[in-house]
PDB file of C-alpha atoms in Angstrom:
ATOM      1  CA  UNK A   4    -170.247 184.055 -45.264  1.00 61.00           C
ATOM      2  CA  UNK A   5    -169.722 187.485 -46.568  1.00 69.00           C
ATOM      3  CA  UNK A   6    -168.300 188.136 -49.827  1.00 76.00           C
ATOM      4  CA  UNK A   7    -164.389 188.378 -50.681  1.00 81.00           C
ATOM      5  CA  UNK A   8    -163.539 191.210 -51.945  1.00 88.00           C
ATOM      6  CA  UNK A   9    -160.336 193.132 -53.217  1.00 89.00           C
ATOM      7  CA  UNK A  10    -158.956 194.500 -50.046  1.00 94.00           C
ATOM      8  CA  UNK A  11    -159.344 190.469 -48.569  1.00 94.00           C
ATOM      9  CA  UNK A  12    -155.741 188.768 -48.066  1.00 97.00           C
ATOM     10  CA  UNK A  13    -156.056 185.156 -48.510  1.00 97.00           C
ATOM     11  CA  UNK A  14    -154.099 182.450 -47.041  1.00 97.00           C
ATOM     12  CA  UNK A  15    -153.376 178.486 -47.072  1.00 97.00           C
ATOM     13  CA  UNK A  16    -155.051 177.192 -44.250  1.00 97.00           C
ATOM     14  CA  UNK A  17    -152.810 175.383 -42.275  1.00 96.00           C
ATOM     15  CA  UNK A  18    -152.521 172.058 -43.201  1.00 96.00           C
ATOM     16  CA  UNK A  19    -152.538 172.703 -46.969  1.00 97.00           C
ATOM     17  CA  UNK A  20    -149.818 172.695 -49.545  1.00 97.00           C
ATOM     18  CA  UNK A  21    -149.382 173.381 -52.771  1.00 98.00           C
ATOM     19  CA  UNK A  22    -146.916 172.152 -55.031  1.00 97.00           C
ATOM     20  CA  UNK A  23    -145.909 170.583 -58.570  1.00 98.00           C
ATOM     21  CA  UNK A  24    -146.250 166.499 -58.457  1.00 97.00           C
ATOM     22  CA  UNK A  25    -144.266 165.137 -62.038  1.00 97.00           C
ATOM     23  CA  UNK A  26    -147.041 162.284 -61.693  1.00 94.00           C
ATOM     24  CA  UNK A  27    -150.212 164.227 -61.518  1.00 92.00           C
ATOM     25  CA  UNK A  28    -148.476 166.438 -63.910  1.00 96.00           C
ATOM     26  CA  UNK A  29    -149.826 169.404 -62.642  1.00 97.00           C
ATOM     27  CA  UNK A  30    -150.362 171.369 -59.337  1.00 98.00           C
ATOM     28  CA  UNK A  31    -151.686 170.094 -56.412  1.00 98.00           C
ATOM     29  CA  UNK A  32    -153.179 171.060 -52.710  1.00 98.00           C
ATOM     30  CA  UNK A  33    -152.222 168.712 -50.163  1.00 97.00           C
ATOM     31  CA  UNK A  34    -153.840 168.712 -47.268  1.00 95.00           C
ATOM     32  CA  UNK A  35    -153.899 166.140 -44.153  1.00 93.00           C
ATOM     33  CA  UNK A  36    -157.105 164.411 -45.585  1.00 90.00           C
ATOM     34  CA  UNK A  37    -155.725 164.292 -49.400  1.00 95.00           C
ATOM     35  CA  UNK A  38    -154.952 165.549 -52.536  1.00 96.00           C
ATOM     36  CA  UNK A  39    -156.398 168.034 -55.271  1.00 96.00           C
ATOM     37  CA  UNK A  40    -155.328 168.122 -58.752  1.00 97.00           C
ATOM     38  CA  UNK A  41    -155.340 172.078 -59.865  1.00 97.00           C
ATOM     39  CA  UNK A  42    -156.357 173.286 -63.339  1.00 97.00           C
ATOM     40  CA  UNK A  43    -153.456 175.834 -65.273  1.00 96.00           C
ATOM     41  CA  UNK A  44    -155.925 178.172 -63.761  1.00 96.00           C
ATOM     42  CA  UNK A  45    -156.250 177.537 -60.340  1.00 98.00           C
ATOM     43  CA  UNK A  46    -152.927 176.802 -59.981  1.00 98.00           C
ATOM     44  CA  UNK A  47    -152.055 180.373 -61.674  1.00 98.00           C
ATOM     45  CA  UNK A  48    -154.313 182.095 -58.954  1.00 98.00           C
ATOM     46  CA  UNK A  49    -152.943 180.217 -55.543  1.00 98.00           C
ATOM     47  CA  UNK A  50    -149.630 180.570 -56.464  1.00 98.00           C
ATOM     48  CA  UNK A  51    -149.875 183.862 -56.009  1.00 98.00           C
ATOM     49  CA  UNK A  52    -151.636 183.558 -52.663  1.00 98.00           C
ATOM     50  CA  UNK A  53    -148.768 184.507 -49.749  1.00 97.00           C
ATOM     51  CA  UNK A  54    -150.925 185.740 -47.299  1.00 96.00           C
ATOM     52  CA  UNK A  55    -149.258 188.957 -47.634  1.00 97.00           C
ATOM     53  CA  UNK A  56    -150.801 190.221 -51.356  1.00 97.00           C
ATOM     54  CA  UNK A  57    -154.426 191.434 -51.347  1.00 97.00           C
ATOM     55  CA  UNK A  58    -156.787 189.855 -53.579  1.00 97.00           C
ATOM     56  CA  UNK A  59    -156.398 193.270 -55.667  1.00 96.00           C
ATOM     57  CA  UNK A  60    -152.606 192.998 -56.538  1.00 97.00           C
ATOM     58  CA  UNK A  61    -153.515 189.116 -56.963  1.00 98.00           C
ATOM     59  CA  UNK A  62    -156.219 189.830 -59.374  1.00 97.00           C
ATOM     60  CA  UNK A  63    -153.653 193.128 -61.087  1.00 97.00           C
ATOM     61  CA  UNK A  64    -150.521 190.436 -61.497  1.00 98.00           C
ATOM     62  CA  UNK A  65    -152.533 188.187 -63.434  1.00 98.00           C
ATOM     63  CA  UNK A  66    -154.192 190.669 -65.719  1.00 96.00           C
ATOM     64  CA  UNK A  67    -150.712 191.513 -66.542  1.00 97.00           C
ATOM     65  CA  UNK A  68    -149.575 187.844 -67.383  1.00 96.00           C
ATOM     66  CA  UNK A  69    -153.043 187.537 -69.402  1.00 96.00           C
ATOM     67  CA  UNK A  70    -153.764 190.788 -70.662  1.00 94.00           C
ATOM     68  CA  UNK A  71    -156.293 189.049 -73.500  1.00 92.00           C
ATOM     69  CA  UNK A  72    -158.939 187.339 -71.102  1.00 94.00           C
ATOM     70  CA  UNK A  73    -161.856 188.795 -70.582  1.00 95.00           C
ATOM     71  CA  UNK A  74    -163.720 188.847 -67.043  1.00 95.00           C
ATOM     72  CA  UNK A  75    -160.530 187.808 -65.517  1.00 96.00           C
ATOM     73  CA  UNK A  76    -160.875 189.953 -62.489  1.00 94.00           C
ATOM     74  CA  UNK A  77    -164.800 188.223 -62.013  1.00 95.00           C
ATOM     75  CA  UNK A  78    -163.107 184.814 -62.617  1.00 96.00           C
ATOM     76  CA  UNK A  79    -160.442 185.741 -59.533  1.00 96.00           C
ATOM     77  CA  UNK A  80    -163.129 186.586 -57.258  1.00 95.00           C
ATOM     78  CA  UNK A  81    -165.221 183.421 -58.369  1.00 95.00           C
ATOM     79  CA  UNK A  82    -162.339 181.126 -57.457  1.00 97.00           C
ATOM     80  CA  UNK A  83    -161.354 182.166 -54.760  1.00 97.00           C
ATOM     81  CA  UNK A  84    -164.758 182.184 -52.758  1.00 96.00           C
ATOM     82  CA  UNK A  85    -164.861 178.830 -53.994  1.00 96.00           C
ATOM     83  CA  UNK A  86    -161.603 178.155 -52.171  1.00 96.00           C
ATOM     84  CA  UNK A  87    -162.718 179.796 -49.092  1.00 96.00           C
ATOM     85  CA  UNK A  88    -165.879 178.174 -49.369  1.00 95.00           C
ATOM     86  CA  UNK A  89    -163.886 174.399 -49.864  1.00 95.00           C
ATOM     87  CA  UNK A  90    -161.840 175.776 -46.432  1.00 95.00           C
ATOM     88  CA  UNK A  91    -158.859 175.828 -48.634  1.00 96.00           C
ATOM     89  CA  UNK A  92    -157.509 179.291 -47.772  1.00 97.00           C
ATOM     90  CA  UNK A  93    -159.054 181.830 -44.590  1.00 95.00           C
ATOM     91  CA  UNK A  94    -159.538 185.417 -45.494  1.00 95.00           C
ATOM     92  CA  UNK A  95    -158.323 188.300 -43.750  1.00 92.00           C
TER      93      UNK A  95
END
């Protein structure tokens, strides 16, 4: 699996959902098998996943929500190979 880098678009797979569940209090991704509860953080990052924005204006939207947290950009990148890697999202 190669790297995702800034000019990578990700995208839901199909199947998967996010959304806010009042229970869970918090973000989730539904998918056909189940259910995962979403950290602030996560959440924060595939909200912003459209399958239109590149991983760069992705990465450039949240440094301008959290302009005070260092390695953010890293932390992006991190997460969402970890996504790709969990087949939550494909990469183009």
């Amino acid at each position: 699996m190669n790297p995702v880098v800034r000019d990578n678009t990700p995208v839901l797979r199909p199947g998967f959902r996010l959304q806010w569940e009042p229970v869970q209090n918090s973000h989730v991704l539904l998918y056909p098998e189940g259910m995962v509860k979403l950290n602030e953080s996560a959440a924060e990052v595939l909200l912003l996943v459209d399958g239109k924005r590149p991983v760069a204006d992705i990465i450039d939207t949240l440094c301008e929500r959290f302009p005070n947290v260092p390695g953010l950009d890293e932390d992006v990148l991190a997460f969402i190979e970890v996504a790709h890697a969990q087949h939550w999202l494909h990469i183009r």
